[in-house]
PDB file of C-alpha atoms and ligand atoms in Angstrom:
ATOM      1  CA  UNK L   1       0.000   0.000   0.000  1.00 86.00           C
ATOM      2  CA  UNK L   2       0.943   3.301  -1.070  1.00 95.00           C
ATOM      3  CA  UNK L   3       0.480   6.065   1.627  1.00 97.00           C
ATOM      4  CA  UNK L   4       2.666   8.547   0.863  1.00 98.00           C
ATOM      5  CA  UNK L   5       4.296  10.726  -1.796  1.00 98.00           C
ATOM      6  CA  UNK L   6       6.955  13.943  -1.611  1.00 98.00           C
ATOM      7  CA  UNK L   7       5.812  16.973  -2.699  1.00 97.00           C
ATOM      8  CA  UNK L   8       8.318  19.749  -2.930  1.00 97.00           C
ATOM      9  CA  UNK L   9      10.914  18.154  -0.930  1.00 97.00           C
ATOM     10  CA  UNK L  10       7.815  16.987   2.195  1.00 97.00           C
ATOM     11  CA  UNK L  11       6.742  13.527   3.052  1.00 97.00           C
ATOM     12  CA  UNK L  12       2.904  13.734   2.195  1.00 97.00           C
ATOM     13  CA  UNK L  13      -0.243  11.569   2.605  1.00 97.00           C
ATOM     14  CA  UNK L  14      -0.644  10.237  -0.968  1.00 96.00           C
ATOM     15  CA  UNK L  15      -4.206  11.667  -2.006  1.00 94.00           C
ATOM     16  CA  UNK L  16      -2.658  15.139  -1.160  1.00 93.00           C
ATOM     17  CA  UNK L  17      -0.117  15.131  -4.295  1.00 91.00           C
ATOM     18  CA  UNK L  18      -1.608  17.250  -7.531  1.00 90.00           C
ATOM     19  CA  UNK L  19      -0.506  20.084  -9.358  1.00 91.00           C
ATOM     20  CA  UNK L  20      -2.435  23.529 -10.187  1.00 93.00           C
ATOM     21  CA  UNK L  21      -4.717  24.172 -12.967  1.00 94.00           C
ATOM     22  CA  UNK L  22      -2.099  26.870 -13.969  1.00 95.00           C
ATOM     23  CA  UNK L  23       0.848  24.639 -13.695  1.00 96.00           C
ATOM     24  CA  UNK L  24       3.017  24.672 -17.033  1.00 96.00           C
ATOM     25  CA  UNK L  25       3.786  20.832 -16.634  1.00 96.00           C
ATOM     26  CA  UNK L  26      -0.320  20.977 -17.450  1.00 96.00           C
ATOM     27  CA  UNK L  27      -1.463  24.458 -19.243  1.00 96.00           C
ATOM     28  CA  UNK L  28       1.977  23.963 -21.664  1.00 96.00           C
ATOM     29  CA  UNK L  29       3.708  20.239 -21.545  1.00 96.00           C
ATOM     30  CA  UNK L  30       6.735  22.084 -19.696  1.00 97.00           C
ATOM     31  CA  UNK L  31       7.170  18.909 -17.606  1.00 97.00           C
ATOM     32  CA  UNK L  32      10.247  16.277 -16.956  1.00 98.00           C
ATOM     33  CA  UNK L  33      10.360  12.734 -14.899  1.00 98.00           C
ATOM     34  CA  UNK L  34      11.794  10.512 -14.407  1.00 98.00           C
ATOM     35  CA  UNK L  35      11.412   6.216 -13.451  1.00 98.00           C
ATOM     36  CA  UNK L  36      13.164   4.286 -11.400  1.00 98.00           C
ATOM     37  CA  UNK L  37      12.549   0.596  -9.507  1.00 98.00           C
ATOM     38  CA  UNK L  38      13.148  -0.474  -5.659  1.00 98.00           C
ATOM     39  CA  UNK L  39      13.970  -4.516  -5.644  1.00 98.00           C
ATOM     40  CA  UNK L  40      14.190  -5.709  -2.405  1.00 97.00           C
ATOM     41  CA  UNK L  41      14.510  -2.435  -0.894  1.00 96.00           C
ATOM     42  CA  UNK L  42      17.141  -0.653  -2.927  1.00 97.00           C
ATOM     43  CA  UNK L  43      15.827   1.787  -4.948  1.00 98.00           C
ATOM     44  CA  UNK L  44      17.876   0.750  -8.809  1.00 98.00           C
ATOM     45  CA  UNK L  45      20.607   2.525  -9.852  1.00 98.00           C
ATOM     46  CA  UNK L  46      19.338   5.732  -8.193  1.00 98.00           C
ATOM     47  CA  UNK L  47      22.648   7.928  -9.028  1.00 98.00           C
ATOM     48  CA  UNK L  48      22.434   7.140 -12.730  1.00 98.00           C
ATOM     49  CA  UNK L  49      18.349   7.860 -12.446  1.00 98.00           C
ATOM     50  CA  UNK L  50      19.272  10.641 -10.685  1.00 98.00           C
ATOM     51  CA  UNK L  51      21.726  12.042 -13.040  1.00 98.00           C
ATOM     52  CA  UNK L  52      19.472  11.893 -15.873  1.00 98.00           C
ATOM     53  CA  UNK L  53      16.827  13.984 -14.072  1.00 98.00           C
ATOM     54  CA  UNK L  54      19.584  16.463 -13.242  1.00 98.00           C
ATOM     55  CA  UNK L  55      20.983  16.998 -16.379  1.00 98.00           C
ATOM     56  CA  UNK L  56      16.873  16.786 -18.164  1.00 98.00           C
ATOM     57  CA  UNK L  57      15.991  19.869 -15.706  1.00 98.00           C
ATOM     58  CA  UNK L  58      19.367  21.931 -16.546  1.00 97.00           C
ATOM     59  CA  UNK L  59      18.301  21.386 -20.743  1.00 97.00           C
ATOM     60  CA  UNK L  60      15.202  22.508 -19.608  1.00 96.00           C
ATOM     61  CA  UNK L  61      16.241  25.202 -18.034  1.00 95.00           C
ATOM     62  CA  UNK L  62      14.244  24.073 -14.951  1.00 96.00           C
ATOM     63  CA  UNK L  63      15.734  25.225 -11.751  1.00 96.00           C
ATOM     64  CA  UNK L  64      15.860  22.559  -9.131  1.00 96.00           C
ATOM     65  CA  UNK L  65      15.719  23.919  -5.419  1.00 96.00           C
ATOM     66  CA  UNK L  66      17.336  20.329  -4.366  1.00 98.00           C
ATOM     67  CA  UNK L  67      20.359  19.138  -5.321  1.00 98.00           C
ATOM     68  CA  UNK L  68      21.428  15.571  -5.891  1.00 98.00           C
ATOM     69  CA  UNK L  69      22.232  14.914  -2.240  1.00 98.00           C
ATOM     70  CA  UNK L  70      18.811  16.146  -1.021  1.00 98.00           C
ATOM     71  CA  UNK L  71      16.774  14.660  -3.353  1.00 98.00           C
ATOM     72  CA  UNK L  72      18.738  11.233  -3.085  1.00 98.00           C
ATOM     73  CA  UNK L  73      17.682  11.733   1.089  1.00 98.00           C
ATOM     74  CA  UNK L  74      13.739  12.400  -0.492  1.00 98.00           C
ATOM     75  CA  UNK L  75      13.912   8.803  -2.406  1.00 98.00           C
ATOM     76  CA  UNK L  76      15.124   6.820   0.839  1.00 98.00           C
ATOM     77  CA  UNK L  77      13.000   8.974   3.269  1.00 98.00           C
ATOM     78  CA  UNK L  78       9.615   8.130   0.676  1.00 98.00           C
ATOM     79  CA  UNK L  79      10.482   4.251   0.256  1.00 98.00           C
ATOM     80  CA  UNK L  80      11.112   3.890   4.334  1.00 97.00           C
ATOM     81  CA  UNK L  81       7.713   5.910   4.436  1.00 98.00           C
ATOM     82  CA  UNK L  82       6.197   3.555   2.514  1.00 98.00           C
ATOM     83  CA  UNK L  83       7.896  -0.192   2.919  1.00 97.00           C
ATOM     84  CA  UNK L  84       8.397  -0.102  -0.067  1.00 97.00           C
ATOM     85  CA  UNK L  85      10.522  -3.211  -0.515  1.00 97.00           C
ATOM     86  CA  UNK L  86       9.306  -3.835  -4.525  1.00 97.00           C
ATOM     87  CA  UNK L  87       7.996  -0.497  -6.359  1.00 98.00           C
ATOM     88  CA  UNK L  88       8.247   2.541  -8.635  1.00 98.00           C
ATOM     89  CA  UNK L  89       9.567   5.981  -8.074  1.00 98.00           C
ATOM     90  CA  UNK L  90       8.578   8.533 -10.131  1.00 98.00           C
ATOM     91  CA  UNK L  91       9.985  11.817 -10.362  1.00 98.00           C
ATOM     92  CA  UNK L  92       7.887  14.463 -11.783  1.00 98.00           C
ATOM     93  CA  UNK L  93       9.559  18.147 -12.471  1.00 98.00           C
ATOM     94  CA  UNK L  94       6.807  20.703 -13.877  1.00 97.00           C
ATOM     95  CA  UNK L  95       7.316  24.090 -14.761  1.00 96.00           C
ATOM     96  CA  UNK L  96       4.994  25.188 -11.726  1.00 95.00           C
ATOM     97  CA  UNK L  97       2.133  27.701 -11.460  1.00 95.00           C
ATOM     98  CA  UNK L  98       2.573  30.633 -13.566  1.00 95.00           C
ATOM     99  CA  UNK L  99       0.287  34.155 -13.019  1.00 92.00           C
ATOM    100  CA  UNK L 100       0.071  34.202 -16.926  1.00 95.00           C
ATOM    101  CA  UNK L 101      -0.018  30.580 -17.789  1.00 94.00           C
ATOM    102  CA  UNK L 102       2.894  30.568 -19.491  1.00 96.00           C
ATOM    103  CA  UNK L 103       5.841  32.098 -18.177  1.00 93.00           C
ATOM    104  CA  UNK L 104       7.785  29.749 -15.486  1.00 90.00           C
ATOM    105  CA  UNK L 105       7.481  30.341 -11.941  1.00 80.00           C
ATOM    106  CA  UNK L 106      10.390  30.892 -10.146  1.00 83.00           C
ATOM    107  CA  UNK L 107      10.796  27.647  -8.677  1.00 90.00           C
ATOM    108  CA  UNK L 108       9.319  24.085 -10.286  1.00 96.00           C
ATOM    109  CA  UNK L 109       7.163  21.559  -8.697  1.00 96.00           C
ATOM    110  CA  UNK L 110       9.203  18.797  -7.319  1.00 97.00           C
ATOM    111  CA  UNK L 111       6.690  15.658  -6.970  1.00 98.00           C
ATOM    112  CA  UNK L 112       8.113  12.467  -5.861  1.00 98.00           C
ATOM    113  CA  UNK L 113       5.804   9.777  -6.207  1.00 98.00           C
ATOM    114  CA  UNK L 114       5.829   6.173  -4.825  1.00 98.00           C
ATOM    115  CA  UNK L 115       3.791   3.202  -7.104  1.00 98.00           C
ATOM    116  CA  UNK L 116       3.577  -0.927  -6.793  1.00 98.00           C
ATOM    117  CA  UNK L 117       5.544  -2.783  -8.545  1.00 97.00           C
ATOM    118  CA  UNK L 118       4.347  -2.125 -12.325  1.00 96.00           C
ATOM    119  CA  UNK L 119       3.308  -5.602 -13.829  1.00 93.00           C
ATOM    120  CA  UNK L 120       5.238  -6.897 -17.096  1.00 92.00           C
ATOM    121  CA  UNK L 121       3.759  -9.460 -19.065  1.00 94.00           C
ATOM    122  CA  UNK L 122       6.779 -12.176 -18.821  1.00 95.00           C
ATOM    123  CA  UNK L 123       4.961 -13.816 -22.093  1.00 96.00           C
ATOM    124  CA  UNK L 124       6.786 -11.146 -24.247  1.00 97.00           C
ATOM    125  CA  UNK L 125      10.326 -12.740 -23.103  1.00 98.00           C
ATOM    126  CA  UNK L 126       8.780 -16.473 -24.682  1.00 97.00           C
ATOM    127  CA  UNK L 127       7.074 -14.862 -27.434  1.00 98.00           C
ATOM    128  CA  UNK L 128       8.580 -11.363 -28.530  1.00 98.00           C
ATOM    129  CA  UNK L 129       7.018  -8.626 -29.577  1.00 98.00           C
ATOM    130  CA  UNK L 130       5.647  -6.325 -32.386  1.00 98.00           C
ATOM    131  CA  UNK L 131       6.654  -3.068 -33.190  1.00 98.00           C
ATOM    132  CA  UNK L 132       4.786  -0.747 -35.834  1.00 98.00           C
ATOM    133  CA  UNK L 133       7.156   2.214 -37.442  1.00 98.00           C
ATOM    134  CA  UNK L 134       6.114   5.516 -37.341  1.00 98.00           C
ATOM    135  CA  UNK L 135       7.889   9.060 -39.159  1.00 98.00           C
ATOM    136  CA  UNK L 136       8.356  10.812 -35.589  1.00 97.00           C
ATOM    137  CA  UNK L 137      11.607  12.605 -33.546  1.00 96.00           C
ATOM    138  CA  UNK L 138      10.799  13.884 -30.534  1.00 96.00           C
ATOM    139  CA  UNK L 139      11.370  16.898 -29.115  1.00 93.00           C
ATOM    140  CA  UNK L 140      15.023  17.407 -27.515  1.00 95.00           C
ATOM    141  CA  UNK L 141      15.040  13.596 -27.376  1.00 96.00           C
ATOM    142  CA  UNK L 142      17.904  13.802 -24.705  1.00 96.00           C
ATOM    143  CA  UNK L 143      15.755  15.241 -21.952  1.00 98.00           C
ATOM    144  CA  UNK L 144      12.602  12.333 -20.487  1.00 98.00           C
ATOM    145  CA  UNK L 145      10.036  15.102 -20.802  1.00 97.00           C
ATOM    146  CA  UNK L 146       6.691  13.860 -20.386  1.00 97.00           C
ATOM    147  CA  UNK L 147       5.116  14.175 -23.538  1.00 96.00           C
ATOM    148  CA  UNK L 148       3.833  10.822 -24.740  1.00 96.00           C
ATOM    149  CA  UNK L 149       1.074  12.403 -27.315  1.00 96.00           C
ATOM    150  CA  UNK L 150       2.247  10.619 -30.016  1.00 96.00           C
ATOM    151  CA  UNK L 151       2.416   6.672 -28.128  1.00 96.00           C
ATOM    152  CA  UNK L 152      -0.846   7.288 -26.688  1.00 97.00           C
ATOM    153  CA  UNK L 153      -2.712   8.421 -29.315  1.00 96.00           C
ATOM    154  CA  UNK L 154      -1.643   5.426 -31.850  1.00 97.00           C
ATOM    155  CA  UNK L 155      -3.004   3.182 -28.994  1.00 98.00           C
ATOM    156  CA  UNK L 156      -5.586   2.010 -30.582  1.00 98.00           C
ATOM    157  CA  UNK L 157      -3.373   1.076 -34.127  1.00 98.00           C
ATOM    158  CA  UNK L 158      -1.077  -0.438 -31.954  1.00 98.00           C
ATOM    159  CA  UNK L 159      -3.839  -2.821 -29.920  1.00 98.00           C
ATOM    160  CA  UNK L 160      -5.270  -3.468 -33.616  1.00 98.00           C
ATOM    161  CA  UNK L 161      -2.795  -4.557 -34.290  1.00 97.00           C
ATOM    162  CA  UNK L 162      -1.334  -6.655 -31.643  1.00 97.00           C
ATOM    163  CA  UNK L 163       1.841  -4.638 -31.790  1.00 98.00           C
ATOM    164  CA  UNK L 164       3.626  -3.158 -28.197  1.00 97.00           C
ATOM    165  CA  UNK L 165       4.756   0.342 -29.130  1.00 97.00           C
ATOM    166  CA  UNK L 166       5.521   2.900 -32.140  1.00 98.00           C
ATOM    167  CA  UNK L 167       8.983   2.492 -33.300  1.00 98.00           C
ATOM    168  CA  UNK L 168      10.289   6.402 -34.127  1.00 98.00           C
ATOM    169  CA  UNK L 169      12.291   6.818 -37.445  1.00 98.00           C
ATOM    170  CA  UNK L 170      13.279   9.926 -40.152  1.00 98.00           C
ATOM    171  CA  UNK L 171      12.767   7.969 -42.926  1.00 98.00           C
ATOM    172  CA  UNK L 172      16.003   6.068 -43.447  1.00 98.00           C
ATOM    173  CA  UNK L 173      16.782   5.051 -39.373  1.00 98.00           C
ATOM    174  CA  UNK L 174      15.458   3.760 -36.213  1.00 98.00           C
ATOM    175  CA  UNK L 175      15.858   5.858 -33.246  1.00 98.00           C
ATOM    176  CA  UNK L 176      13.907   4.524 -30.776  1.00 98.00           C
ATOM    177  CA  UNK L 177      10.442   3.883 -29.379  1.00 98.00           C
ATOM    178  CA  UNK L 178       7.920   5.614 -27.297  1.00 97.00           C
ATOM    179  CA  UNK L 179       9.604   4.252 -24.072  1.00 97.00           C
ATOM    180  CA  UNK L 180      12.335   2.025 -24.646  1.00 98.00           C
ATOM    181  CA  UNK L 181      15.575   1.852 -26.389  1.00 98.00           C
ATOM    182  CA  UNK L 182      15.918  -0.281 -29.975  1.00 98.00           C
ATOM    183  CA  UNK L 183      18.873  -2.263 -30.679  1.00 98.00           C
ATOM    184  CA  UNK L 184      19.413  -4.505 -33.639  1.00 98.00           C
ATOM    185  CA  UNK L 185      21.645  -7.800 -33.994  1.00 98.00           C
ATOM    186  CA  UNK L 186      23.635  -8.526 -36.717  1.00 98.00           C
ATOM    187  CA  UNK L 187      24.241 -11.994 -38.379  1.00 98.00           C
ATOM    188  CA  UNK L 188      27.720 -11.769 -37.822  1.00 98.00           C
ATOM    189  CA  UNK L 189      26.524 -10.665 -33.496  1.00 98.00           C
ATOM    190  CA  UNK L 190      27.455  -7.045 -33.621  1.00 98.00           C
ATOM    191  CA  UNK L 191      24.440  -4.973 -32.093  1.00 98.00           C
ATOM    192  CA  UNK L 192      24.057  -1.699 -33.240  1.00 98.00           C
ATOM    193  CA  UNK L 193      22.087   1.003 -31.025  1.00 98.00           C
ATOM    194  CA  UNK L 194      21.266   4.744 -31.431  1.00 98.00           C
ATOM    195  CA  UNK L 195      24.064   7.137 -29.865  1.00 98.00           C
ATOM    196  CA  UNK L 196      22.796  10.799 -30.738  1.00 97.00           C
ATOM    197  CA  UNK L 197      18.804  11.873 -30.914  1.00 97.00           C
ATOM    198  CA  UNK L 198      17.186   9.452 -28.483  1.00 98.00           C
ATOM    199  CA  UNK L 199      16.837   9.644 -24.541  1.00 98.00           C
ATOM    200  CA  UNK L 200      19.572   7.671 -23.186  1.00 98.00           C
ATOM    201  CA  UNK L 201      17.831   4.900 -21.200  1.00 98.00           C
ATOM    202  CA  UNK L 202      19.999   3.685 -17.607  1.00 98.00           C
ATOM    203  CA  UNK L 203      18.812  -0.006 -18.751  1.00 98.00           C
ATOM    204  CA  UNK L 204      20.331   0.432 -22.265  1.00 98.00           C
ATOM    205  CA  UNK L 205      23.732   1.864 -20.352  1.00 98.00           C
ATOM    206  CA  UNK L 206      23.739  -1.193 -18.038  1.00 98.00           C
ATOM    207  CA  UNK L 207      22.861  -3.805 -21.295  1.00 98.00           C
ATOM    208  CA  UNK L 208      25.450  -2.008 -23.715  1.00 98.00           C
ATOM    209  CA  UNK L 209      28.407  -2.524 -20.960  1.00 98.00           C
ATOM    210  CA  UNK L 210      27.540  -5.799 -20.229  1.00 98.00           C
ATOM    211  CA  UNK L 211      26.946  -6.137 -24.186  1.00 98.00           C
ATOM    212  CA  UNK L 212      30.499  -4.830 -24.563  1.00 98.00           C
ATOM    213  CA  UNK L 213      31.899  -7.805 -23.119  1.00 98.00           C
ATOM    214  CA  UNK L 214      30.816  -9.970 -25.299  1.00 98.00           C
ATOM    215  CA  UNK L 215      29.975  -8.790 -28.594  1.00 98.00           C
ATOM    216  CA  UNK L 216      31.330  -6.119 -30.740  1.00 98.00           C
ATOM    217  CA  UNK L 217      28.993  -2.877 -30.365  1.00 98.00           C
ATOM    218  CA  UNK L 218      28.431   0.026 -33.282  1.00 98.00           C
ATOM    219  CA  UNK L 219      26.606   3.172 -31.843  1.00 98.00           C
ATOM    220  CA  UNK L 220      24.721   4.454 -35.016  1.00 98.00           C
ATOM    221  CA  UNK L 221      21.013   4.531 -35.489  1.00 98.00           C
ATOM    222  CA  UNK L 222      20.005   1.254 -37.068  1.00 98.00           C
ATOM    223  CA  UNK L 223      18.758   1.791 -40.858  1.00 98.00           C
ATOM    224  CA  UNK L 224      15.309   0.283 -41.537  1.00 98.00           C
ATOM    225  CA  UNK L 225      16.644  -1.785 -44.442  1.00 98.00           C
ATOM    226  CA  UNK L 226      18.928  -3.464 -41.957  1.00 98.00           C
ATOM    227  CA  UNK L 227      15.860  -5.019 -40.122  1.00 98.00           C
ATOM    228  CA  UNK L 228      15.640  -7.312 -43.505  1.00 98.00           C
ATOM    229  CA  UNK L 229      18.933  -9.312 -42.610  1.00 96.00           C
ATOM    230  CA  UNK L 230      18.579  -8.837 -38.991  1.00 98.00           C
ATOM    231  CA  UNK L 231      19.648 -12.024 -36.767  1.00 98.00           C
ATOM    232  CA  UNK L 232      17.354 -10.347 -33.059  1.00 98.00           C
ATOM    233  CA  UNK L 233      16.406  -6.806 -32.359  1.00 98.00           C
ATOM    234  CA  UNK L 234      15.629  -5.919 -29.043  1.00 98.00           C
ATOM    235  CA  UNK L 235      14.404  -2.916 -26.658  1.00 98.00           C
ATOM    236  CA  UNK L 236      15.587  -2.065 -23.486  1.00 98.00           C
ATOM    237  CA  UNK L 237      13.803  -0.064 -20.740  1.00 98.00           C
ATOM    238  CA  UNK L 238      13.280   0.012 -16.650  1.00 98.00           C
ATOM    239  CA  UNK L 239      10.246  -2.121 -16.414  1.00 98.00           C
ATOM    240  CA  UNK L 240      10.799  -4.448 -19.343  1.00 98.00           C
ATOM    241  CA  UNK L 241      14.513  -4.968 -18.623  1.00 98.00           C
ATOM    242  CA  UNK L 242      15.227  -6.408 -22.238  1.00 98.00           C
ATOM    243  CA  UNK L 243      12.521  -7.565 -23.947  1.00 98.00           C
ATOM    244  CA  UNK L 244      12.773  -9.312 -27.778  1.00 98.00           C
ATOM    245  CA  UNK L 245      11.345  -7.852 -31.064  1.00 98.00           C
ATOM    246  CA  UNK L 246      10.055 -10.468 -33.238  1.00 98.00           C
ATOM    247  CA  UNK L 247       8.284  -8.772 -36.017  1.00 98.00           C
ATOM    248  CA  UNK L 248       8.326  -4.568 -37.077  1.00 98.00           C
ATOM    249  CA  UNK L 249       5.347  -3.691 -39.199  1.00 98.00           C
ATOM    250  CA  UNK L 250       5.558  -6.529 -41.851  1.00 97.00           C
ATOM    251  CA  UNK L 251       8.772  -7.345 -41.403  1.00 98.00           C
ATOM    252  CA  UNK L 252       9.921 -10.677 -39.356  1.00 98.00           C
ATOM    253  CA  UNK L 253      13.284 -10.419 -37.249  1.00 98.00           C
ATOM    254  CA  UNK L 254      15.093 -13.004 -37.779  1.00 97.00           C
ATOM    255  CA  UNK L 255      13.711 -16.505 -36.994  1.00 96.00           C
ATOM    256  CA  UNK L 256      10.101 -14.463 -36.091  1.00 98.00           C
ATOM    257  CA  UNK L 257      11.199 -16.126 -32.496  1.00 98.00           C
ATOM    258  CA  UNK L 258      13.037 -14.594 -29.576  1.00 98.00           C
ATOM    259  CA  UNK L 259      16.896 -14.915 -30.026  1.00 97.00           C
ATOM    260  CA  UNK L 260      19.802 -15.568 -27.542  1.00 98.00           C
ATOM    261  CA  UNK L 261      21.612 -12.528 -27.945  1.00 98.00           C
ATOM    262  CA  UNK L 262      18.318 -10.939 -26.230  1.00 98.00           C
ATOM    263  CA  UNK L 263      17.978 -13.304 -23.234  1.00 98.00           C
ATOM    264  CA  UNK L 264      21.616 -13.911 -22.703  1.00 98.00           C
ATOM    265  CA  UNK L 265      21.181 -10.267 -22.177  1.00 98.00           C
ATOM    266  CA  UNK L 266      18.605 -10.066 -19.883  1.00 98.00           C
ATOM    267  CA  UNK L 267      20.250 -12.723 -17.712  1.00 98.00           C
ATOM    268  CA  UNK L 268      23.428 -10.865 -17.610  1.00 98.00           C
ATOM    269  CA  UNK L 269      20.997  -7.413 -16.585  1.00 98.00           C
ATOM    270  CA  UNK L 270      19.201  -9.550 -14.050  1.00 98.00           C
ATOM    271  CA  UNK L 271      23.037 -10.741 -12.649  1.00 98.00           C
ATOM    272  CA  UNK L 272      24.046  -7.495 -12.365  1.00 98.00           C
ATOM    273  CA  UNK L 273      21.073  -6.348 -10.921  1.00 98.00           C
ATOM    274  CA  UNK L 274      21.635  -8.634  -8.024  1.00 98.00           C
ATOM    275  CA  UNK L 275      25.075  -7.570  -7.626  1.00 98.00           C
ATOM    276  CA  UNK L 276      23.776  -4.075  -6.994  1.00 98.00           C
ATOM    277  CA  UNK L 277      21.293  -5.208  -4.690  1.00 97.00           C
ATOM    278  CA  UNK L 278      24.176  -7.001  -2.665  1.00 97.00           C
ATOM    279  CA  UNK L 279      26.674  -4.249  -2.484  1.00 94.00           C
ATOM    280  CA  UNK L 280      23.958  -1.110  -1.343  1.00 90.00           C
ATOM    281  CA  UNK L 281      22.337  -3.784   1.160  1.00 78.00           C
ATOM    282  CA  UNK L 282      24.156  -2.835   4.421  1.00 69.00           C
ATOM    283  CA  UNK L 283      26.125  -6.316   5.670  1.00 55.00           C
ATOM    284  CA  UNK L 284      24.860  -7.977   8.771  1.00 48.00           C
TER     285      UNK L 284
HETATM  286  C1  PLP I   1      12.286   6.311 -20.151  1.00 93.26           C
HETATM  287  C2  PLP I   1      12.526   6.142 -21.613  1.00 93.26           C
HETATM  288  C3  PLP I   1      13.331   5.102 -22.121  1.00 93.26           C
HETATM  289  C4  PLP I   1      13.916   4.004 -21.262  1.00 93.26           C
HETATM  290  O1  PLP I   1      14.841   4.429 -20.320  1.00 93.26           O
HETATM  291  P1  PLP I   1      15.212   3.540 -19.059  1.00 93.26           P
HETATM  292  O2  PLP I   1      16.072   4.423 -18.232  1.00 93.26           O
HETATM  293  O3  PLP I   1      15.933   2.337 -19.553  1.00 93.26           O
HETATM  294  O4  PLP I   1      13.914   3.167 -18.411  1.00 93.26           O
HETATM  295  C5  PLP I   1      13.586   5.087 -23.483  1.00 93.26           C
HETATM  296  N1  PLP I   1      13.054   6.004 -24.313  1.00 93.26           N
HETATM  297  C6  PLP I   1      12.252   6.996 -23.871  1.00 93.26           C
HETATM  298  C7  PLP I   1      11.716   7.974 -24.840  1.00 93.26           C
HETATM  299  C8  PLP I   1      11.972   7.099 -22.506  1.00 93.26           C
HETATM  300  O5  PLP I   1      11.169   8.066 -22.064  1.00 93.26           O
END
């Protein structure tokens, strides 16, 4: 049970946490987050999460009254508050109330917010799953602002036609999807992954230095054509860990069946995820 969030740097009950009718995150889509996971306790990889949400606000030019210390104390203060020994954290930055609804306020909203453990449907590891291209960049695609128009409104295509999420391209090349990072497999095992125009995901960091041990890795935007004579392709994110592509629009990855590269993968993640787990634990 979920009984409390932070709101501007206070523990809070829960059903006290919303933002005003003249907030920009609202009125103008000025808004970051950002998503992290507690396993047994230990809130995942919270300096790279927080890192991101640092460096998102700065682009955005949104001025943070906490710095990464304090806000580090908020996340261990709201899990303690809450048990939380399996959850999600969100972060949500807006641009706050503004007198004229649409220049920023002075300071931002700072909402911490505490959620059960999202559920994954661990079919999609057996079976793999669809993707359906769509023309799209999004804005500044280095900064997790919380714009999701686009995957929200091609819901309904997408539950048509049995496919996950929209795949974003320019034409030529694959960036990345609504809310996960892409990454092809070559025949001959190289993966190749975006570098430059998509928001750096901390589960596509973790899988691409664990990749690097193993396989040689090119950091270029995949082109479409390559999806033709691809061996796997993949996507990375917080709550799906790595999860396999199997088909993109009418194309078939592959075998059309969930590769090895992609669960070898998701083993090694899952390792390394307990390694984490072990070393923040405090020994007793
Ligand atoms: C959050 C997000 C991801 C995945 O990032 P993780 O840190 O691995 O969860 C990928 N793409 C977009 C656009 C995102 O918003």
């Amino acid at each position: 049970m979920i009984r409390y969030h932070m709101i501007n740097g206070e523990l809070a009950p829960a059903a006290e946490a919303s933002v005003h009718v003249t907030d920009l995150g609202l009125l103008r889509g000025y808004a970051i987050f950002d998503y992290l996971l507690t396993r047994e306790g230990q809130p995942m990889f919270l300096d790279d999460y927080l890192s991101r949400l640092l460096r998102s606000a700065e682009l955005l030019r949104l001025d943070l009254p906490f710095d990464r210390q304090e806000l580090r104390r908020q996340v261990l203060q709201l899990v303690q508050a809450n048990e939380m020994r399996e959850g999600g954290i969100r972060f949500l930055v807006t641009g706050g109330p503004s007198p004229d609804g649409y220049t920023p306020a002075a300071t931002p909203t700072v909402l911490i917010l505490a959620h059960p453990m999202p559920r994954f449907d661990p079919q999609t590891y057996e079976q793999g799953t669809r993707l359906l291209l769509y023309e799209y960049r999004r804005d500044i695609p280095e900064v997790k602002t919380t714009n999701y128009i686009i995957g929200i409104y091609q819901l309904p295509r997408l539950q048509a036609a049995g496919a996950s999420e929209v795949l974003y391209h320019d034409g030529r090349h694959i960036f990345e999807t609504t809310r996960s990072n892409f990454f092809v497999v070559k025949k001959d095992g190289t993966i190749v992954t975006a570098e430059q125009g998509v928001l750096k995901g901390i589960t596509r960091k973790n899988v691409l230095r664990l990749a690097q041990e193993e396989f040689p890795v090119e950091l270029r935007p995949p082109a479409i054509d390559e999806l033709h004579d691809a061996a796997e392709a993949f996507v990375t994110s917080t709550i799906k860990r790595v999860a396999p592509v199997v088909q993109v629009d009418d194309i078939v990855i592959g075998s059309g069946r969930p590769g090895p590269v992609a669960a070898h993968l998701r083993e090694k993640l899952i390792a390394f995820e307990q390694q984490y787990i072990a070393r923040a634990a405090p020994s007793s």
